Coordinates of C-alpha atoms in Angstrom, one line a residue:
X517 CA 0.0 0.0 0.0
X518 CA 1.3 3.4 -0.9
X519 CA 1.0 6.6 1.2
X520 CA 1.3 9.8 -0.7
X521 CA 0.4 13.5 -0.2
X522 CA -1.9 15.6 -2.4
X523 CA -0.5 18.2 -4.8
X524 CA -0.9 22.0 -4.4
X525 CA -4.1 22.0 -6.4
X526 CA -5.9 20.1 -3.6
X527 CA -7.7 22.4 -1.2
X528 CA -6.4 22.0 2.3
X529 CA -7.8 23.1 5.6
X530 CA -6.3 26.5 6.5
X531 CA -3.2 26.1 8.7
X532 CA -3.2 22.3 8.5
X533 CA -0.6 19.9 7.1
X534 CA -1.3 17.9 4.0
X535 CA -3.2 14.8 4.8
X536 CA -2.0 11.4 3.4
X537 CA -3.7 9.7 0.5
X538 CA -3.9 5.9 1.1
X539 CA -4.0 3.7 -2.0
X540 CA -3.0 0.2 -3.0
X541 CA 0.6 -0.1 -4.2
X542 CA -0.4 -1.8 -7.4
X543 CA -3.9 -0.6 -8.2
X544 CA -3.9 -2.0 -11.7
X545 CA -3.6 -5.5 -10.4
X546 CA -6.8 -5.1 -8.5
X547 CA -10.4 -5.1 -9.6
X548 CA -11.1 -1.5 -8.6
X549 CA -14.8 -1.8 -9.3
X550 CA -15.3 -4.0 -6.2
X551 CA -13.5 -2.0 -3.6
X552 CA -12.4 1.5 -2.6
X553 CA -8.9 2.0 -3.9
X554 CA -8.0 5.3 -2.2
X555 CA -8.7 7.3 1.0
X556 CA -8.0 10.9 1.9
X557 CA -8.3 12.7 5.2
X558 CA -9.2 16.2 4.4
X559 CA -12.6 16.4 6.1
X560 CA -12.5 17.0 9.9
X561 CA -14.4 13.8 10.4
X562 CA -11.7 11.9 8.4
X563 CA -8.9 13.6 10.4
X564 CA -10.5 12.4 13.6
X565 CA -10.7 8.9 12.2
X566 CA -7.0 9.0 11.2
X567 CA -6.0 10.1 14.7
X568 CA -8.1 7.2 16.2
X569 CA -6.5 4.7 13.8
X570 CA -3.0 5.9 14.7
X571 CA -3.8 5.4 18.4
X572 CA -5.0 1.9 18.2
X573 CA -2.7 0.6 15.4
X574 CA 0.5 0.0 17.5
X575 CA -1.3 -2.3 19.9
X576 CA -2.0 -6.0 19.2
X577 CA -5.8 -5.7 19.9
X578 CA -8.4 -7.2 17.6
X579 CA -10.1 -4.5 15.5
X580 CA -13.7 -4.3 14.2
X581 CA -14.2 -2.0 11.3
X582 CA -17.8 -1.0 10.6
X583 CA -18.8 0.9 7.5
X584 CA -21.0 0.9 4.4
X585 CA -19.9 -0.8 1.2
X586 CA -17.2 1.2 -0.7
X587 CA -16.0 3.2 2.3
X588 CA -12.5 1.7 2.2
X589 CA -12.5 -0.9 5.0
X590 CA -9.6 -3.0 3.5
X591 CA -7.5 0.2 3.1
X592 CA -8.0 1.0 6.7
X593 CA -7.1 -2.5 7.7
X594 CA -3.9 -2.4 5.6
X595 CA -3.0 1.0 7.2
X596 CA -3.5 -0.4 10.7
X597 CA -1.1 -3.3 9.8
X598 CA 1.4 -0.8 8.3
X599 CA 1.5 1.2 11.5
X600 CA 1.7 -1.8 13.8
X601 CA 4.7 -3.8 15.0
X602 CA 3.6 -6.6 12.6
X603 CA 4.3 -4.4 9.5
X604 CA 7.1 -6.7 8.3
X605 CA 4.9 -9.8 8.7
X606 CA 2.3 -11.0 6.2
X607 CA -1.1 -9.4 5.6
X608 CA -3.9 -11.7 4.5
X609 CA -7.4 -10.5 3.3
X610 CA -10.3 -12.9 3.0
X611 CA -13.9 -12.0 2.0
X612 CA -16.0 -14.3 4.1
X613 CA -19.1 -13.7 1.9
X614 CA -17.3 -14.9 -1.2
X615 CA -16.9 -18.5 -0.1
X616 CA -19.5 -21.2 0.3
X617 CA -20.2 -22.7 3.7
X618 CA -18.5 -25.9 2.7
X619 CA -15.2 -24.2 1.7
X620 CA -14.8 -21.4 4.2
X621 CA -13.7 -23.7 7.1
X622 CA -10.9 -25.2 5.0
X623 CA -9.9 -21.8 3.7
X624 CA -9.6 -20.4 7.2
X625 CA -8.1 -23.3 9.1
X626 CA -6.6 -25.5 6.3
X627 CA -7.1 -29.2 5.8
X628 CA -5.1 -32.4 5.8
X629 CA -4.6 -34.7 2.9
X630 CA -7.7 -37.0 2.4
X631 CA -9.8 -34.9 4.8
X632 CA -12.6 -34.8 2.2
X633 CA -13.1 -35.6 -1.5
X634 CA -10.7 -33.6 -3.5
X635 CA -8.2 -33.0 -0.7
X636 CA -5.3 -34.4 -2.6
X637 CA -2.7 -32.8 -0.4
X638 CA -2.4 -30.8 2.9
X639 CA -3.1 -27.1 2.8
X640 CA -2.4 -24.3 5.2
X641 CA -5.3 -22.0 6.0
X642 CA -5.4 -18.2 6.1
X643 CA -4.5 -18.2 9.8
X644 CA -1.3 -20.2 9.3
X645 CA -0.3 -18.1 6.2
X646 CA -0.8 -14.9 8.2
X647 CA 1.4 -16.2 11.1
X648 CA 3.2 -13.3 12.8
X649 CA 1.2 -10.9 10.7
X650 CA -2.4 -9.6 10.3
X651 CA -5.5 -11.3 8.9
X652 CA -8.3 -9.2 7.6
X653 CA -11.7 -10.9 7.6
X654 CA -14.2 -8.9 5.6
X655 CA -18.0 -9.4 5.8
X656 CA -17.8 -11.4 9.1
X657 CA -21.5 -10.8 9.5
X658 CA -22.1 -13.5 6.9
X659 CA -20.2 -16.3 8.7
X660 CA -22.4 -19.4 9.5
X661 CA -23.1 -19.8 13.1
X662 CA -21.3 -23.1 13.3
X663 CA -18.1 -21.6 12.0
X664 CA -18.5 -18.6 14.4
X665 CA -18.0 -21.0 17.3
X666 CA -14.8 -22.4 15.8
X667 CA -13.5 -19.0 15.0
X668 CA -14.1 -17.9 18.6
X669 CA -12.0 -20.8 19.8
X670 CA -9.1 -19.8 17.5
X671 CA -9.2 -16.2 18.8
X672 CA -9.2 -17.4 22.4
X673 CA -6.8 -20.3 22.2
X674 CA -4.5 -18.9 19.5
X675 CA -4.4 -22.2 17.7
X676 CA -6.1 -23.8 14.8
X677 CA -7.2 -27.4 14.0
X678 CA -7.1 -28.2 10.3
X679 CA -10.0 -30.1 8.8
X680 CA -9.2 -33.8 9.3
X681 CA -6.4 -33.1 11.8
X682 CA -6.1 -34.4 15.4
X683 CA -3.6 -31.8 16.7
X684 CA -3.8 -28.1 17.0
X685 CA -1.3 -25.7 15.4
X686 CA -0.3 -22.6 17.3
X687 CA -0.8 -19.3 15.4
X688 CA 0.2 -15.7 16.2
X689 CA -2.1 -13.5 14.2
X690 CA -3.8 -10.2 14.8
X691 CA -7.3 -10.2 13.4
X692 CA -9.1 -7.2 11.9
X693 CA -12.7 -7.9 11.1
X694 CA -15.0 -5.8 9.0
X695 CA -18.7 -5.7 8.2
X696 CA -21.4 -3.5 6.7
X697 CA -24.2 -4.9 8.8
X698 CA -25.2 -4.0 12.3
X699 CA -23.8 -6.8 14.4
X700 CA -25.7 -5.8 17.5
X701 CA -29.0 -6.3 15.6
X702 CA -27.6 -9.5 14.2
X703 CA -26.8 -10.7 17.8
X704 CA -30.4 -9.8 18.9
X705 CA -31.8 -11.7 15.9
X706 CA -29.7 -14.8 16.7
X707 CA -27.7 -14.5 13.5
X708 CA -24.4 -13.7 15.2
X709 CA -22.8 -15.0 18.4
X710 CA -22.7 -12.4 21.2
X711 CA -19.4 -13.8 22.6
X712 CA -17.8 -13.5 19.2
X713 CA -19.1 -10.0 18.8
X714 CA -17.5 -9.0 22.1
X715 CA -14.3 -10.7 21.1
X716 CA -14.1 -8.8 17.9
X717 CA -15.2 -5.5 19.4
X718 CA -12.0 -4.7 21.4
X719 CA -11.1 -1.6 19.3
X720 CA -13.8 -0.4 16.9
X721 CA -13.3 1.8 13.9
X722 CA -16.5 3.4 12.5
X723 CA -16.1 4.6 8.9
X724 CA -18.1 7.6 8.0
X725 CA -19.9 7.5 4.6
X726 CA -18.7 9.8 1.9
X727 CA -21.9 11.9 2.1
X728 CA -21.1 12.8 5.7
X729 CA -17.5 14.0 5.0
X730 CA -17.9 16.3 2.0
X731 CA -14.4 17.7 2.5
X732 CA -13.0 14.5 1.1
X733 CA -15.1 14.5 -2.2
X734 CA -13.0 16.9 -4.3
X735 CA -9.6 15.7 -3.1
X736 CA -10.6 12.1 -3.9
X737 CA -12.1 13.2 -7.3
X738 CA -8.8 15.0 -8.2
X739 CA -6.8 11.9 -7.1
X740 CA -8.9 9.6 -9.4
X741 CA -8.8 12.3 -12.1
X742 CA -5.0 12.2 -12.1
X743 CA -4.9 8.4 -11.9
X744 CA -7.2 7.7 -14.8
X745 CA -6.2 10.8 -16.7
X746 CA -2.6 9.5 -17.0
X747 CA -3.9 6.0 -18.1
X748 CA -6.1 7.5 -20.8
X749 CA -3.5 10.0 -22.1
X750 CA -4.9 13.3 -20.6
X751 CA -2.2 15.8 -19.8
X752 CA -4.2 18.1 -17.7
X753 CA -7.7 16.8 -17.0
X754 CA -9.7 19.0 -14.6
X755 CA -13.2 19.5 -13.2
X756 CA -15.1 22.6 -14.1
X757 CA -16.5 24.6 -11.2
X758 CA -20.0 23.4 -12.2
X759 CA -18.8 19.8 -12.1
X760 CA -17.3 20.4 -8.6
X761 CA -20.6 21.7 -7.3
X762 CA -22.4 18.8 -9.0
X763 CA -20.2 16.3 -7.2
X764 CA -20.6 18.0 -3.9
X765 CA -24.4 18.0 -4.2
X766 CA -24.5 14.2 -4.9
X767 CA -25.4 11.8 -2.2
X768 CA -22.8 9.1 -3.1
X769 CA -24.8 6.0 -2.0
X770 CA -21.9 3.8 -3.3
X771 CA -19.3 5.9 -1.5
X772 CA -15.7 6.1 -2.7
X773 CA -16.1 3.2 -5.1
X774 CA -18.9 5.0 -6.9
X775 CA -16.9 8.2 -7.1
X776 CA -14.0 6.4 -8.6
X777 CA -16.0 4.7 -11.2
X778 CA -17.9 8.0 -12.0
X779 CA -14.6 9.8 -12.7
X780 CA -13.3 6.9 -14.8
X781 CA -16.6 6.8 -16.9
X782 CA -16.7 10.6 -17.3
X783 CA -13.1 10.7 -18.7
X784 CA -14.1 8.1 -21.2
X785 CA -17.0 10.1 -22.6
X786 CA -16.0 13.7 -22.2
X787 CA -15.1 15.5 -25.4
X788 CA -12.2 17.4 -24.0
X789 CA -10.0 17.6 -20.9
X790 CA -12.6 19.5 -18.8
X791 CA -15.2 17.4 -17.0
X792 CA -18.7 18.9 -17.0
X793 CA -21.8 17.9 -15.0
X794 CA -23.3 16.3 -18.2
X795 CA -20.3 14.0 -18.4
X796 CA -21.4 12.3 -15.2
X797 CA -24.3 9.7 -15.4
X798 CA -25.3 9.6 -11.7
X799 CA -28.4 8.5 -9.9
X800 CA -29.5 8.8 -6.3
X801 CA -29.2 12.5 -5.6
X802 CA -29.9 13.5 -2.1
X803 CA -33.5 12.7 -1.3
X804 CA -36.1 15.3 -2.3
X805 CA -39.5 15.9 -0.7
X806 CA -41.5 13.7 -3.1
X807 CA -39.3 10.7 -2.7
X808 CA -39.3 11.1 1.1
X809 CA -43.1 11.4 1.2
X810 CA -43.5 8.1 -0.8
X811 CA -41.1 6.3 1.6
X812 CA -42.9 7.8 4.6
X813 CA -46.2 6.6 3.3
X814 CA -45.0 3.1 2.7
X815 CA -43.5 2.9 6.2
X816 CA -46.6 4.3 7.7
X817 CA -48.8 1.6 6.1
X818 CA -46.4 -1.1 7.4
X819 CA -46.4 0.4 10.9
X820 CA -50.2 0.4 10.8
X821 CA -50.3 -3.3 10.0
X822 CA -47.8 -4.1 12.7
X823 CA -49.7 -2.0 15.2
X824 CA -52.9 -3.9 14.4
X825 CA -51.0 -7.2 15.1
X826 CA -49.7 -5.8 18.4
X827 CA -53.3 -4.9 19.4
X828 CA -54.4 -8.5 18.7
X829 CA -51.3 -9.7 20.6
X830 CA -51.0 -13.2 19.0
X831 CA -48.4 -15.6 20.5
X832 CA -44.9 -15.6 18.9
X833 CA -45.5 -12.2 17.3
X834 CA -42.0 -11.7 16.1
X835 CA -41.8 -15.2 14.6
X836 CA -45.1 -14.7 12.9
X837 CA -43.9 -11.4 11.3
X838 CA -40.5 -12.9 10.3
X839 CA -42.0 -16.0 8.8
X840 CA -44.5 -14.0 6.8
X841 CA -41.7 -11.7 5.4
X842 CA -39.6 -14.7 4.4
X843 CA -42.6 -16.6 2.8
X844 CA -43.7 -13.4 0.9
X845 CA -40.2 -12.7 -0.3
X846 CA -39.7 -16.3 -1.5
X847 CA -43.0 -16.2 -3.4
X848 CA -42.1 -12.9 -4.9
X849 CA -38.7 -14.3 -6.1
X850 CA -40.3 -17.6 -7.2
X851 CA -38.5 -19.6 -4.6
X852 CA -35.1 -18.4 -5.8
X853 CA -33.0 -18.3 -2.6
X854 CA -30.2 -16.2 -4.1
X855 CA -32.6 -13.5 -5.3
X856 CA -34.5 -13.7 -2.0
X857 CA -31.3 -13.2 0.1
X858 CA -30.3 -10.2 -2.1
X859 CA -33.8 -8.7 -1.8
X860 CA -33.7 -9.0 2.0
X861 CA -30.1 -7.9 2.2
X862 CA -28.9 -11.0 4.1
X863 CA -26.6 -13.8 3.2
X864 CA -27.9 -17.0 1.7
X865 CA -26.6 -18.9 4.7
X866 CA -28.7 -16.7 7.1
X867 CA -31.7 -17.1 4.8
X868 CA -31.5 -20.9 4.7
X869 CA -31.1 -21.0 8.5
X870 CA -34.3 -18.9 9.0
X871 CA -36.1 -20.9 6.4
X872 CA -35.2 -24.2 8.2
X873 CA -36.4 -22.6 11.5
X874 CA -39.8 -21.9 10.1
X875 CA -40.1 -25.0 8.0
X876 CA -39.8 -23.2 4.6
X877 CA -37.1 -25.5 3.3
X878 CA -38.1 -28.6 1.4
X879 CA -38.3 -31.5 3.9
X880 CA -37.5 -29.1 6.7
X881 CA -38.1 -30.4 10.2
X882 CA -38.1 -27.0 11.8
X883 CA -41.0 -25.4 13.5
X884 CA -43.6 -23.5 11.4
X885 CA -45.7 -20.5 12.4
X886 CA -49.4 -20.9 11.6
X887 CA -51.8 -18.1 10.7
X888 CA -52.8 -17.5 14.3
X889 CA -49.2 -17.0 15.3
X890 CA -48.6 -20.1 17.3
X891 CA -45.6 -22.3 16.6
X892 CA -46.1 -25.9 15.9
X893 CA -43.9 -28.8 14.7
X894 CA -44.7 -30.4 11.3
X895 CA -47.3 -33.2 11.7
X896 CA -46.0 -36.7 11.5
X897 CA -47.3 -38.9 8.7
X898 CA -50.1 -41.1 9.6
X899 CA -48.5 -44.2 8.1
X900 CA -45.6 -44.6 10.5
X901 CA -42.9 -47.3 9.6
X902 CA -43.2 -50.6 11.2
X903 CA -41.9 -50.6 14.7
X904 CA -38.3 -51.6 15.1
X905 CA -37.3 -51.2 11.4
X906 CA -35.2 -48.1 12.1
X907 CA -34.3 -48.8 15.7

């Protein structure tokens, strides 16, 4: 990762020193469309964040980074590693949401030869490869509950047991976890272990979305303008004053990642070396009154329906509402679990867990919630097998 400083054209806070620009050392080798590739610390909120990071980085404490998608969680994790005593050790980064439940245990802890079909040789997991260094676990909120218990043991005992192994292997790894979901709500909903949350949350870093630190927008835009301008052959690409105002008035729901892609796309279509507002194809401007009124009306009708249920006070009210939401979303997505998980903004593992709980999976043996709100187990078939055949 590279740390550089902005040029003189970047507007700085009066009487302050230039703030660093954090970026990957080889940005061309990365798929920039799936992550934020640069951070600046011009806005007062960002400067406070940088000071907080510099205080906690030298320690060996576990860090939990919370922030929206595209706010630069991996860059922050790499910067913490670079400022720590482990800077000369390895840095590993694993996206927990990108692996299936059957593979993630092997990826994290490793496996022995013959541990499962296809395990033709032994393999070290991410914890072993990051020994004496730092391991960044992104999207930890999507970890299956069973694996959360094993991860908690690793953090407590500082040793891993490979899949198929009988002996534990000691590891010395600093863990930095990141998520874009509210883990406290996930704990209350039973989707995340409370003890693992407290183990992660030793030192927390809360990343501020780009819309709440407007002082970073133009410095970031100029950084990306220079980066992509050099690649595309522009000698002196700049933003017009109208374009600067346009970028400052945009809400940036996709944060830094969206800003980077917007600059790249504008450079591809602009007729000259001055970017104008019409060169940017953006959507999602800061909410206006009509959009807000529609959202408020929709929420009001939902609240009315929930209030009516509360007045009736059926048993297992929360389970009734959750099961209804799951069943309705599944029907809307024509039983496609991937689309349903995306619609509800949860992982597929969490969706399947809740479906099994309410008997919505094929051949599920979990409890279901009936229309009256009471939980009941699926009825046994009337033609039971002959006694003793399965004993």
